Amino acid sequence: MTSERQPGPRGRLDREQILRTAVGLADESGTASLTMRALADRLGVEAMSLYHHVPGKEAILDGMVDTVFARIALPPPGLPWKTAMRQRAHAVRAALRDHPWALGLMESRADPGPATLRHHDAVLGCLRGAGFSLPMAAHAFSLLDSYLYGFLLQELNLPFDGAGELDTVADGILRDMPAGAYPHLTELITGHALLPGYAYADEFAFGLDLILDALERAVDAEQV
Amino acid sequence: MTSERQPGPRGRLDREQILRTAVGLADESGTASLTMRALADRLGVEAMSLYHHVPGKEAILDGMVDTVFARIALPPPGLPWKTAMRQRAHAVRAALRDHPWALGLMESRADPGPATLRHHDAVLGCLRGAGFSLPMAAHAFSLLDSYLYGFLLQELNLPFDGAGELDTVADGILRDMPAGAYPHLTELITGHALLPGYAYADEFAFGLDLILDALERAVDAEQV
DNA sequence: TTGACGGCCTTACGCCGTAAGCCTAGCTTC
DNA sequence: GAAGCTAGGCTTACGGCGTAAGGCCGTCAA
C-alpha cells in the first residue's frame, strides 16, 4: 500500500493518479499529514517529481475537492423537485462524511472545478425546471447549500463518531463545566442528547424537511 | 504598531494580551501568516517567550475563537424569541465577518471556551423560555446554527468584498467557462446576480426569516 | 548513431513549531 | 544590604514543510 504506482519504465505518473492518491491519503490520515513528500512517497517517487504534473500543492487541494464532487450523483431528473433536492442533500452529506477533510478545503479555495460547477448547475436546473423564478431559485440555492454545509460543519466536528462514544465524551465535557454555569446546555445534554435513541445525525432530516416544506410554500405563494 | 507591548521592566506579557494581538494579526493578514515568530515579534519578544504563557499554538487558536465569541452580544432577554434569534444571528454574522478567519478555526477545534459555551447556553435559554420543548429546542438550535455557519462559509469565500467588484470577477468566471457548459449557472449570474441591486449578502435575511417562520409553525403545532 | 527532450532525482533555501537549556531582573528572606 | 530563588525572558538547535534550481538519463525521432 505504500506504493500505488507500478515501477514501470517511465512516465507512469499523471495528474489523475496524483489526485486519487492524495484523496486516499487524506481519507486515512487527514489533510495535516498530506505533505508533498508523503504523497510522493506513496507514489514511489520523490517530492519534486510531482511538480512536473501539478503546479503546486494548492492545485492538488483544488483538484481533490473537485474529485469529491465528481463522485457525487447529480440530482436525478424526472423526480419532483423536493424529492430530488432531498436525495441530493443526502448524497452530498454522505460524500462529505466519507471525505471529512473536503469541507475544510472548500472554504479558502477560490475557484471551483468542472465537477463542482456541473453539480451546482444541475441543482439550479432542477429548481428552474420545477418552476422556480430566477430570484426564488437563488434563494433556494443559497438556503439549501447553507444548511447543508453548515450542518456538516457541525457534524464533522463532533468529537465522536458513533452513538457509543457519546456518553463518555459528554461526561467529560460536563465534568469540565463549572457546576450550574450553563444550565440549559446541561439540561439539553443530560435530559435529551444522552437519552437512548438520540443521535445528532437525525437532526439533519428534520431541518432539511422543514426547509423544503417552507420553500414549497414560498414557491406556491409566488406563483399565485 | 509593530510592538504592542510596553518595554517595561518585566512580565508585561500575559495570555490575554497574546490572544488580543493574535486576533489583530489574523484580522490584518489572515491565519496563514499568524506564526509564533510573527506574533512574538509584534509583541516585542522572541517566539519562545510565548510558551511561558500558553502551552502551544493550538491553545492560541482555541483562545482566539473564544475571544471572538466573547465579543458577540448575547441574545437579548425580554424579546419575542423570533426577534431575539434574528438579532443574535445577525450579531454572529457581523462578528464572523469582522474576523473571517474565525469560522475556519471553529472547525477542527474540539473543545469550546467559556464564552462560546455561555453564548450557546443563552441561545438555548431563549428557546426554552419561549416554550420550546427539549427536542424542539434541539431541532431549532441545530437548524439555526447550521444555516448561520453554512451561509457564512459561503459568504466568506466569495472572491470579492463589495458589490463593485462583482461584475469584474463574474466576467472572469464566465469567460473561463466552456460556452454553454453550465447553462443554469450562466443564466443565474447574467440574468440575476449581475443585475443592479442584487447582493448575495441579502440572501441571508430571506433564508433566516423563512427558517424562523417555519420553526414558529412547528412550535405552534407542537403546543396544540 | 545521434541529438533532443521529457520525467524523475538531488541539493539547497527559508520558513515553520517547539524542545532544551541559559541568563538575569526583581522579589523574598535574613 | 546580602544571599538565594524563581519567573520570564533569550539563544540555540532539530526535524519537517513547500518549492526553486539544476543535473542525469531513458526514450524516441531523425
Short mmCIF file of C-alpha atoms (C1' of nucleotides) in Angstrom, two decimals:
data_model
loop_
_atom_site.label_atom_id
_atom_site.label_comp_id
_atom_site.label_asym_id
_atom_site.label_seq_id
_atom_site.Cartn_x
_atom_site.Cartn_y
_atom_site.Cartn_z
CA MET A 1 0.00 0.00 0.00
CA THR A 2 3.00 2.28 0.28
CA SER A 3 3.39 2.46 -3.49
CA GLU A 4 0.39 2.90 -5.74
CA ARG A 5 2.50 3.30 -8.82
CA GLN A 6 3.76 0.45 -10.95
CA PRO A 7 7.52 0.87 -11.16
CA GLY A 8 7.28 0.69 -14.92
CA PRO A 9 9.80 2.13 -17.29
CA ARG A 10 8.78 5.74 -17.37
CA GLY A 11 6.03 8.32 -17.11
CA ARG A 12 3.55 6.26 -15.11
CA LEU A 13 2.67 9.33 -13.08
CA ASP A 14 -0.07 11.73 -14.03
CA ARG A 15 -2.37 14.32 -12.52
CA GLU A 16 -5.29 11.93 -12.13
CA GLN A 17 -3.27 9.39 -10.20
CA ILE A 18 -1.75 12.06 -8.01
CA LEU A 19 -5.22 13.35 -7.11
CA ARG A 20 -6.56 9.88 -6.45
CA THR A 21 -3.67 9.03 -4.18
CA ALA A 22 -3.95 12.37 -2.39
CA VAL A 23 -7.64 11.71 -1.68
CA GLY A 24 -6.79 8.28 -0.31
CA LEU A 25 -4.05 9.66 1.88
CA ALA A 26 -6.33 12.39 3.26
CA ASP A 27 -9.07 9.84 3.92
CA GLU A 28 -6.69 7.77 6.00
CA SER A 29 -4.81 10.37 7.95
CA GLY A 30 -6.26 13.82 7.32
CA THR A 31 -5.00 16.84 5.44
CA ALA A 32 -2.45 17.65 8.10
CA SER A 33 -0.32 14.69 7.11
CA LEU A 34 -0.88 15.22 3.41
CA THR A 35 2.54 16.58 2.51
CA MET A 36 4.23 16.63 -0.84
CA ARG A 37 6.83 14.22 0.48
CA ALA A 38 4.32 11.77 1.93
CA LEU A 39 2.24 11.88 -1.23
CA ALA A 40 5.27 11.32 -3.43
CA ASP A 41 6.42 8.51 -1.20
CA ARG A 42 3.15 6.67 -1.59
CA LEU A 43 3.53 7.05 -5.33
CA GLY A 44 7.03 5.62 -5.16
CA VAL A 45 8.57 8.88 -6.27
CA GLU A 46 10.40 11.91 -4.89
CA ALA A 47 8.52 15.04 -3.85
CA MET A 48 9.82 17.26 -6.60
CA SER A 49 8.64 14.86 -9.29
CA LEU A 50 5.06 15.87 -8.55
CA TYR A 51 5.78 19.35 -9.82
CA HIS A 52 6.07 18.03 -13.36
CA HIS A 53 2.35 17.22 -13.32
CA VAL A 54 0.91 19.79 -10.99
CA PRO A 55 1.83 23.43 -10.40
CA GLY A 56 1.96 23.13 -6.62
CA LYS A 57 0.20 21.90 -3.53
CA GLU A 58 -2.64 24.37 -3.87
CA ALA A 59 -3.56 22.86 -7.22
CA ILE A 60 -3.66 19.42 -5.61
CA LEU A 61 -6.03 20.64 -2.93
CA ASP A 62 -8.23 22.28 -5.58
CA GLY A 63 -8.28 19.07 -7.55
CA MET A 64 -9.13 16.95 -4.52
CA VAL A 65 -12.27 18.98 -3.84
CA ASP A 66 -13.39 18.59 -7.41
CA THR A 67 -12.62 14.87 -7.27
CA VAL A 68 -15.05 14.53 -4.38
CA PHE A 69 -17.75 16.43 -6.25
CA ALA A 70 -17.19 14.24 -9.28
CA ARG A 71 -18.17 11.25 -7.17
CA ILE A 72 -21.49 12.74 -6.05
CA ALA A 73 -24.51 11.69 -8.06
CA LEU A 74 -26.27 14.61 -9.72
CA PRO A 75 -29.83 15.33 -8.60
CA PRO A 76 -31.88 12.75 -10.50
CA PRO A 77 -34.09 14.28 -13.22
CA GLY A 78 -37.71 13.36 -13.62
CA LEU A 79 -38.47 13.49 -9.92
CA PRO A 80 -40.48 16.08 -8.01
CA TRP A 81 -38.09 18.84 -7.02
CA LYS A 82 -38.46 18.22 -3.30
CA THR A 83 -37.55 14.58 -3.69
CA ALA A 84 -34.65 15.39 -5.96
CA MET A 85 -33.31 18.06 -3.63
CA ARG A 86 -33.67 15.77 -0.63
CA GLN A 87 -31.79 12.99 -2.34
CA ARG A 88 -29.15 15.39 -3.48
CA ALA A 89 -28.66 16.77 0.03
CA HIS A 90 -28.24 13.29 1.46
CA ALA A 91 -25.82 12.40 -1.34
CA VAL A 92 -23.62 15.40 -0.66
CA ARG A 93 -23.73 14.68 3.05
CA ALA A 94 -22.71 11.07 2.51
CA ALA A 95 -19.80 12.13 0.30
CA LEU A 96 -18.52 14.73 2.74
CA ARG A 97 -18.75 12.24 5.58
CA ASP A 98 -16.68 9.82 3.53
CA HIS A 99 -14.11 12.56 2.96
CA PRO A 100 -14.33 14.74 6.08
CA TRP A 101 -11.40 16.90 5.01
CA ALA A 102 -13.23 18.10 1.89
CA LEU A 103 -15.47 20.62 3.63
CA GLY A 104 -12.47 22.27 5.22
CA LEU A 105 -10.79 22.53 1.84
CA MET A 106 -13.84 24.01 0.14
CA GLU A 107 -13.57 27.04 2.30
CA SER A 108 -10.47 29.02 1.39
CA ARG A 109 -10.45 27.54 -2.10
CA ALA A 110 -11.36 30.18 -4.65
CA ASP A 111 -12.31 28.77 -7.99
CA PRO A 112 -14.38 25.60 -8.31
CA GLY A 113 -13.52 22.79 -10.70
CA PRO A 114 -15.69 21.45 -13.52
CA ALA A 115 -17.37 18.71 -11.45
CA THR A 116 -18.30 21.27 -8.81
CA LEU A 117 -19.72 23.59 -11.43
CA ARG A 118 -21.65 20.80 -13.12
CA HIS A 119 -23.09 19.73 -9.78
CA HIS A 120 -24.35 23.17 -8.93
CA ASP A 121 -25.61 23.72 -12.43
CA ALA A 122 -27.70 20.57 -12.11
CA VAL A 123 -29.15 21.75 -8.80
CA LEU A 124 -30.14 25.05 -10.35
CA GLY A 125 -31.56 23.24 -13.36
CA CYS A 126 -33.75 21.12 -11.13
CA LEU A 127 -35.19 24.16 -9.38
CA ARG A 128 -35.72 26.15 -12.57
CA GLY A 129 -37.35 23.16 -14.20
CA ALA A 130 -39.77 22.93 -11.30
CA GLY A 131 -40.96 26.44 -11.89
CA PHE A 132 -38.77 28.44 -9.55
CA SER A 133 -38.29 32.01 -10.73
CA LEU A 134 -34.70 33.19 -11.02
CA PRO A 135 -34.78 35.11 -7.72
CA MET A 136 -36.54 32.25 -5.95
CA ALA A 137 -34.05 29.75 -7.35
CA ALA A 138 -31.24 31.91 -5.98
CA HIS A 139 -32.94 31.98 -2.59
CA ALA A 140 -33.44 28.22 -2.53
CA PHE A 141 -29.94 27.53 -3.80
CA SER A 142 -28.34 29.67 -1.12
CA LEU A 143 -30.58 28.36 1.64
CA LEU A 144 -30.17 24.68 0.86
CA ASP A 145 -26.41 24.83 0.46
CA SER A 146 -26.02 26.94 3.58
CA TYR A 147 -27.94 24.44 5.65
CA LEU A 148 -26.15 21.50 4.09
CA TYR A 149 -22.64 22.82 4.61
CA GLY A 150 -23.43 24.29 7.99
CA PHE A 151 -24.86 21.07 9.30
CA LEU A 152 -21.86 19.16 8.05
CA LEU A 153 -19.54 21.71 9.57
CA GLN A 154 -21.03 20.93 12.96
CA GLU A 155 -21.49 17.22 12.45
CA LEU A 156 -17.95 16.63 11.28
CA ASN A 157 -16.51 18.46 14.26
CA LEU A 158 -18.31 16.48 16.86
CA PRO A 159 -15.58 14.82 18.88
CA PHE A 160 -17.02 11.35 18.45
CA ASP A 161 -18.02 9.05 15.64
CA GLY A 162 -20.81 6.78 16.77
CA ALA A 163 -23.53 6.78 19.36
CA GLY A 164 -21.47 4.59 21.67
CA GLU A 165 -18.87 7.17 22.49
CA LEU A 166 -21.33 9.95 23.10
CA ASP A 167 -21.87 9.45 26.82
CA THR A 168 -18.16 9.14 27.58
CA VAL A 169 -17.36 12.38 25.82
CA ALA A 170 -20.37 14.16 27.22
CA ASP A 171 -19.43 13.07 30.72
CA GLY A 172 -16.03 14.64 30.26
CA ILE A 173 -17.49 17.89 29.00
CA LEU A 174 -20.00 18.05 31.79
CA ARG A 175 -17.30 17.42 34.37
CA ASP A 176 -15.23 20.26 32.96
CA MET A 177 -18.11 22.69 33.21
CA PRO A 178 -18.38 24.79 36.33
CA ALA A 179 -21.41 23.34 38.05
CA GLY A 180 -24.52 25.25 37.10
CA ALA A 181 -22.70 27.68 34.83
CA TYR A 182 -24.51 26.52 31.71
CA PRO A 183 -27.87 25.27 32.92
CA HIS A 184 -29.57 24.97 29.55
CA LEU A 185 -26.70 23.19 27.87
CA THR A 186 -26.54 20.81 30.82
CA GLU A 187 -30.26 20.19 30.60
CA LEU A 188 -30.10 19.55 26.87
CA ILE A 189 -27.25 17.07 27.21
CA THR A 190 -28.44 15.13 30.24
CA GLY A 191 -32.16 15.39 29.58
CA HIS A 192 -32.18 14.81 25.84
CA ALA A 193 -28.93 14.17 23.97
CA LEU A 194 -27.77 11.42 26.30
CA LEU A 195 -31.09 9.61 26.27
CA PRO A 196 -31.10 6.36 24.33
CA GLY A 197 -32.32 6.86 20.80
CA TYR A 198 -30.94 10.32 20.32
CA ALA A 199 -28.37 10.84 17.59
CA TYR A 200 -27.31 14.22 16.32
CA ALA A 201 -27.26 12.85 12.79
CA ASP A 202 -31.06 12.60 12.94
CA GLU A 203 -31.36 16.35 13.25
CA PHE A 204 -30.32 16.63 9.61
CA ALA A 205 -33.54 15.29 8.17
CA PHE A 206 -35.70 17.43 10.43
CA GLY A 207 -34.08 20.67 9.34
CA LEU A 208 -33.92 19.65 5.71
CA ASP A 209 -37.60 18.75 5.50
CA LEU A 210 -38.59 21.88 7.36
CA ILE A 211 -36.67 23.97 4.84
CA LEU A 212 -38.06 22.08 1.84
CA ASP A 213 -41.63 22.49 3.07
CA ALA A 214 -41.10 26.18 3.69
CA LEU A 215 -39.61 26.63 0.25
CA GLU A 216 -42.59 24.88 -1.28
CA ARG A 217 -44.90 27.34 0.44
CA ALA A 218 -42.78 30.23 -0.80
CA VAL A 219 -42.91 28.98 -4.39
CA ASP A 220 -46.65 28.41 -4.24
CA ALA A 221 -47.17 31.92 -2.88
CA GLU A 222 -45.04 33.31 -5.67
CA GLN A 223 -46.95 31.52 -8.39
CA VAL A 224 -50.35 32.71 -7.27
CA MET B 1 2.23 49.19 15.50
CA THR B 2 4.94 46.58 15.35
CA SER B 3 5.16 46.36 19.14
CA GLU B 4 2.02 46.29 21.25
CA ARG B 5 3.95 45.67 24.43
CA GLN B 6 5.38 48.39 26.64
CA PRO B 7 9.05 47.55 27.11
CA GLY B 8 8.61 47.85 30.83
CA PRO B 9 10.75 46.16 33.40
CA ARG B 10 9.38 42.66 33.29
CA GLY B 11 6.41 40.37 32.87
CA ARG B 12 4.31 42.68 30.78
CA LEU B 13 3.22 39.72 28.71
CA ASP B 14 0.20 37.62 29.53
CA ARG B 15 -2.28 35.27 27.90
CA GLU B 16 -4.89 37.95 27.37
CA GLN B 17 -2.52 40.24 25.54
CA ILE B 18 -1.18 37.40 23.43
CA LEU B 19 -4.70 36.48 22.34
CA ARG B 20 -5.65 40.06 21.60
CA THR B 21 -2.56 40.57 19.49
CA ALA B 22 -3.12 37.27 17.69
CA VAL B 23 -6.65 38.32 16.79
CA GLY B 24 -5.37 41.62 15.46
CA LEU B 25 -2.68 39.93 13.41
CA ALA B 26 -5.16 37.45 11.92
CA ASP B 27 -7.58 40.28 11.11
CA GLU B 28 -4.88 42.06 9.15
CA SER B 29 -3.21 39.26 7.30
CA GLY B 30 -5.05 36.00 7.87
CA THR B 31 -4.22 32.89 9.83
CA ALA B 32 -1.66 31.77 7.29
CA SER B 33 0.74 34.48 8.39
CA LEU B 34 -0.06 34.07 12.05
CA THR B 35 3.13 32.35 13.14
CA MET B 36 4.63 32.16 16.58
CA ARG B 37 7.55 34.27 15.40
CA ALA B 38 5.38 36.94 13.79
CA LEU B 39 3.15 37.09 16.85
CA ALA B 40 6.11 37.34 19.22
CA ASP B 41 7.66 40.00 17.03
CA ARG B 42 4.59 42.18 17.23
CA LEU B 43 4.73 41.81 20.99
CA GLY B 44 8.37 42.84 21.02
CA VAL B 45 9.50 39.46 22.19
CA GLU B 46 11.06 36.24 20.93
CA ALA B 47 8.90 33.33 19.82
CA MET B 48 9.82 31.01 22.65
CA SER B 49 8.77 33.54 25.25
CA LEU B 50 5.15 32.93 24.35
CA TYR B 51 5.44 29.39 25.67
CA HIS B 52 5.69 30.73 29.23
CA HIS B 53 2.09 31.90 28.97
CA VAL B 54 0.50 29.45 26.57
CA PRO B 55 1.07 25.73 26.04
CA GLY B 56 1.41 25.99 22.26
CA LYS B 57 -0.07 27.36 19.08
CA GLU B 58 -3.18 25.21 19.28
CA ALA B 59 -4.09 26.84 22.58
CA ILE B 60 -3.74 30.26 20.96
CA LEU B 61 -6.10 29.28 18.15
CA ASP B 62 -8.58 27.91 20.70
CA GLY B 63 -8.37 31.13 22.66
CA MET B 64 -8.85 33.28 19.57
CA VAL B 65 -12.15 31.61 18.74
CA ASP B 66 -13.40 32.15 22.25
CA THR B 67 -12.22 35.76 22.15
CA VAL B 68 -14.45 36.34 19.13
CA PHE B 69 -17.44 34.76 20.87
CA ALA B 70 -16.79 36.88 23.92
CA ARG B 71 -17.34 39.96 21.77
CA ILE B 72 -20.74 38.83 20.47
CA ALA B 73 -23.72 40.22 22.35
CA LEU B 74 -25.88 37.53 23.92
CA PRO B 75 -29.43 37.21 22.62
CA PRO B 76 -31.26 39.99 24.41
CA PRO B 77 -33.75 38.73 27.01
CA GLY B 78 -37.28 40.04 27.25
CA LEU B 79 -37.85 39.97 23.50
CA PRO B 80 -40.05 37.60 21.49
CA TRP B 81 -37.93 34.59 20.62
CA LYS B 82 -38.04 35.23 16.88
CA THR B 83 -36.76 38.76 17.32
CA ALA B 84 -34.07 37.64 19.74
CA MET B 85 -32.92 34.83 17.46
CA ARG B 86 -32.88 37.13 14.46
CA GLN B 87 -30.79 39.70 16.27
CA ARG B 88 -28.48 37.01 17.53
CA ALA B 89 -27.97 35.58 14.05
CA HIS B 90 -27.12 38.99 12.66
CA ALA B 91 -24.76 39.62 15.58
CA VAL B 92 -22.86 36.38 14.98
CA ARG B 93 -22.69 37.08 11.28
CA ALA B 94 -21.32 40.57 11.88
CA ALA B 95 -18.67 39.21 14.23
CA LEU B 96 -17.54 36.48 11.86
CA ARG B 97 -17.37 38.96 9.01
CA ASP B 98 -15.14 41.15 11.16
CA HIS B 99 -12.92 38.13 11.85
CA PRO B 100 -13.21 35.98 8.73
CA TRP B 101 -10.60 33.52 9.96
CA ALA B 102 -12.71 32.54 12.97
CA LEU B 103 -15.12 30.27 11.11
CA GLY B 104 -12.24 28.30 9.69
CA LEU B 105 -10.77 27.88 13.14
CA MET B 106 -14.05 26.75 14.70
CA GLU B 107 -14.00 23.70 12.54
CA SER B 108 -11.17 21.40 13.64
CA ARG B 109 -11.16 22.92 17.11
CA ALA B 110 -12.52 20.41 19.59
CA ASP B 111 -13.47 21.93 22.91
CA PRO B 112 -15.20 25.28 23.11
CA GLY B 113 -14.16 28.01 25.53
CA PRO B 114 -16.30 29.59 28.24
CA ALA B 115 -17.57 32.47 26.10
CA THR B 116 -18.64 30.02 23.40
CA LEU B 117 -20.45 27.88 25.94
CA ARG B 118 -22.12 30.87 27.52
CA HIS B 119 -23.28 32.08 24.12
CA HIS B 120 -24.87 28.79 23.20
CA ASP B 121 -26.36 28.41 26.64
CA ALA B 122 -28.06 31.76 26.21
CA VAL B 123 -29.47 30.74 22.84
CA LEU B 124 -30.92 27.59 24.33
CA GLY B 125 -32.26 29.54 27.28
CA CYS B 126 -34.09 31.88 24.93
CA LEU B 127 -35.76 29.00 23.11
CA ARG B 128 -36.67 27.11 26.28
CA GLY B 129 -38.05 30.28 27.83
CA ALA B 130 -40.28 30.73 24.79
CA GLY B 131 -41.86 27.36 25.34
CA PHE B 132 -39.79 25.14 23.09
CA SER B 133 -39.75 21.54 24.29
CA LEU B 134 -36.35 19.98 24.76
CA PRO B 135 -36.49 18.07 21.45
CA MET B 136 -37.80 21.10 19.59
CA ALA B 137 -35.13 23.31 21.13
CA ALA B 138 -32.52 20.84 19.91
CA HIS B 139 -34.04 20.95 16.43
CA ALA B 140 -34.10 24.73 16.33
CA PHE B 141 -30.63 25.05 17.78
CA SER B 142 -29.14 22.73 15.18
CA LEU B 143 -31.08 24.26 12.33
CA LEU B 144 -30.30 27.87 13.13
CA ASP B 145 -26.62 27.30 13.72
CA SER B 146 -26.29 25.16 10.63
CA TYR B 147 -27.82 27.85 8.46
CA LEU B 148 -25.80 30.57 10.12
CA TYR B 149 -22.43 28.88 9.77
CA GLY B 150 -23.19 27.48 6.36
CA PHE B 151 -24.21 30.84 4.97
CA LEU B 152 -21.08 32.41 6.38
CA LEU B 153 -18.97 29.62 4.97
CA GLN B 154 -20.20 30.55 1.51
CA GLU B 155 -20.27 34.30 2.01
CA LEU B 156 -16.74 34.49 3.36
CA ASN B 157 -15.37 32.50 0.46
CA LEU B 158 -16.81 34.68 -2.22
CA PRO B 159 -13.83 36.07 -4.09
CA PHE B 160 -14.93 39.65 -3.67
CA ASP B 161 -15.81 42.04 -0.90
CA GLY B 162 -18.27 44.57 -2.14
CA ALA B 163 -20.84 44.89 -4.86
CA GLY B 164 -18.45 46.88 -7.02
CA GLU B 165 -16.10 44.03 -7.75
CA LEU B 166 -18.81 41.52 -8.54
CA ASP B 167 -19.08 42.08 -12.27
CA THR B 168 -15.34 42.00 -12.84
CA VAL B 169 -14.98 38.68 -11.06
CA ALA B 170 -18.09 37.23 -12.63
CA ASP B 171 -16.86 38.22 -16.06
CA GLY B 172 -13.67 36.31 -15.47
CA ILE B 173 -15.53 33.24 -14.28
CA LEU B 174 -17.90 33.32 -17.22
CA ARG B 175 -15.02 33.67 -19.64
CA ASP B 176 -13.34 30.62 -18.12
CA MET B 177 -16.45 28.52 -18.54
CA PRO B 178 -16.80 26.47 -21.68
CA ALA B 179 -19.56 28.24 -23.53
CA GLY B 180 -22.91 26.67 -22.75
CA ALA B 181 -21.49 24.05 -20.41
CA TYR B 182 -23.31 25.39 -17.37
CA PRO B 183 -26.43 27.00 -18.75
CA HIS B 184 -28.29 27.48 -15.49
CA LEU B 185 -25.31 28.94 -13.65
CA THR B 186 -24.75 31.28 -16.57
CA GLU B 187 -28.37 32.30 -16.55
CA LEU B 188 -28.33 32.92 -12.81
CA ILE B 189 -25.23 35.07 -13.00
CA THR B 190 -26.04 37.13 -16.06
CA GLY B 191 -29.80 37.25 -15.60
CA HIS B 192 -29.95 37.87 -11.86
CA ALA B 193 -26.75 38.13 -9.84
CA LEU B 194 -25.17 40.74 -12.09
CA LEU B 195 -28.29 42.91 -12.21
CA PRO B 196 -28.01 46.14 -10.25
CA GLY B 197 -29.48 45.78 -6.81
CA TYR B 198 -28.50 42.19 -6.28
CA ALA B 199 -26.15 41.40 -3.42
CA TYR B 200 -25.53 37.91 -2.13
CA ALA B 201 -25.50 39.28 1.41
CA ASP B 202 -29.23 39.97 1.07
CA GLU B 203 -29.92 36.27 0.73
CA PHE B 204 -29.11 35.87 4.41
CA ALA B 205 -32.24 37.56 5.69
CA PHE B 206 -34.51 35.66 3.31
CA GLY B 207 -33.33 32.27 4.49
CA LEU B 208 -33.21 33.27 8.12
CA ASP B 209 -36.77 34.58 8.15
CA LEU B 210 -38.03 31.57 6.22
CA ILE B 211 -36.48 29.30 8.84
CA LEU B 212 -37.79 31.33 11.76
CA ASP B 213 -41.32 31.31 10.34
CA ALA B 214 -41.17 27.58 9.74
CA LEU B 215 -39.92 26.99 13.27
CA GLU B 216 -42.76 29.06 14.63
CA ARG B 217 -45.24 26.85 12.83
CA ALA B 218 -43.52 23.76 14.17
CA VAL B 219 -43.69 25.04 17.74
CA ASP B 220 -47.32 26.02 17.40
CA ALA B 221 -48.17 22.59 16.01
CA GLU B 222 -46.34 21.01 18.94
CA GLN B 223 -48.18 23.02 21.54
CA VAL B 224 -51.64 22.19 20.29
"C1'" DT C 1 24.07 6.74 -34.29
"C1'" DT C 2 22.97 10.83 -32.54
"C1'" DG C 3 20.51 14.59 -30.63
"C1'" DA C 4 16.83 16.46 -28.07
"C1'" DC C 5 13.71 16.21 -24.52
"C1'" DG C 6 10.57 14.73 -21.00
"C1'" DG C 7 10.43 12.86 -16.46
"C1'" DC C 8 12.45 11.87 -12.35
"C1'" DC C 9 16.15 12.92 -8.79
"C1'" DT C 10 19.44 15.73 -5.81
"C1'" DT C 11 20.51 19.58 -3.40
"C1'" DA C 12 19.50 23.56 -1.01
"C1'" DC C 13 16.89 27.61 0.95
"C1'" DG C 14 14.00 29.90 4.03
"C1'" DC C 15 10.18 29.08 6.53
"C1'" DC C 16 7.56 26.61 10.46
"C1'" DG C 17 6.50 24.78 15.66
"C1'" DT C 18 8.85 23.80 19.61
"C1'" DA C 19 12.40 21.04 22.98
"C1'" DA C 20 16.18 22.18 25.93
"C1'" DG C 21 18.74 24.96 28.47
"C1'" DC C 22 20.88 29.58 29.81
"C1'" DC C 23 20.78 34.35 31.89
"C1'" DT C 24 19.26 37.72 34.75
"C1'" DA C 25 15.90 41.09 36.87
"C1'" DG C 26 13.47 41.56 40.77
"C1'" DC C 27 11.44 39.61 44.85
"C1'" DT C 28 11.79 37.19 49.41
"C1'" DT C 29 14.13 36.36 53.36
"C1'" DC C 30 17.53 37.19 56.79
"C1'" DG D 1 22.20 45.40 52.46
"C1'" DA D 2 23.38 40.38 51.01
"C1'" DA D 3 22.03 35.90 49.50
"C1'" DG D 4 19.19 32.94 47.07
"C1'" DC D 5 15.10 31.76 44.37
"C1'" DT D 6 12.33 31.94 40.60
"C1'" DA D 7 9.60 33.74 36.82
"C1'" DG D 8 10.12 35.35 32.46
"C1'" DG D 9 12.71 36.43 29.13
"C1'" DC D 10 16.60 34.78 25.33
"C1'" DT D 11 19.58 31.52 22.39
"C1'" DT D 12 20.37 27.58 20.02
"C1'" DA D 13 19.03 23.70 17.56
"C1'" DC D 14 16.11 19.97 15.41
"C1'" DG D 15 13.16 17.89 12.20
"C1'" DG D 16 9.75 18.85 8.74
"C1'" DC D 17 7.47 21.82 5.43
"C1'" DG D 18 6.84 23.80 0.24
"C1'" DT D 19 9.46 24.52 -3.57
"C1'" DA D 20 13.46 26.93 -6.69
"C1'" DA D 21 17.28 25.40 -9.48
"C1'" DG D 22 19.59 22.37 -11.99
"C1'" DG D 23 21.55 17.54 -13.06
"C1'" DC D 24 21.01 12.93 -15.13
"C1'" DC D 25 19.32 9.55 -18.05
"C1'" DG D 26 15.80 6.52 -20.63
"C1'" DT D 27 13.26 7.05 -24.69
"C1'" DC D 28 12.32 8.17 -29.16
"C1'" DA D 29 12.76 10.80 -33.79
"C1'" DA D 30 15.72 11.69 -37.45
#
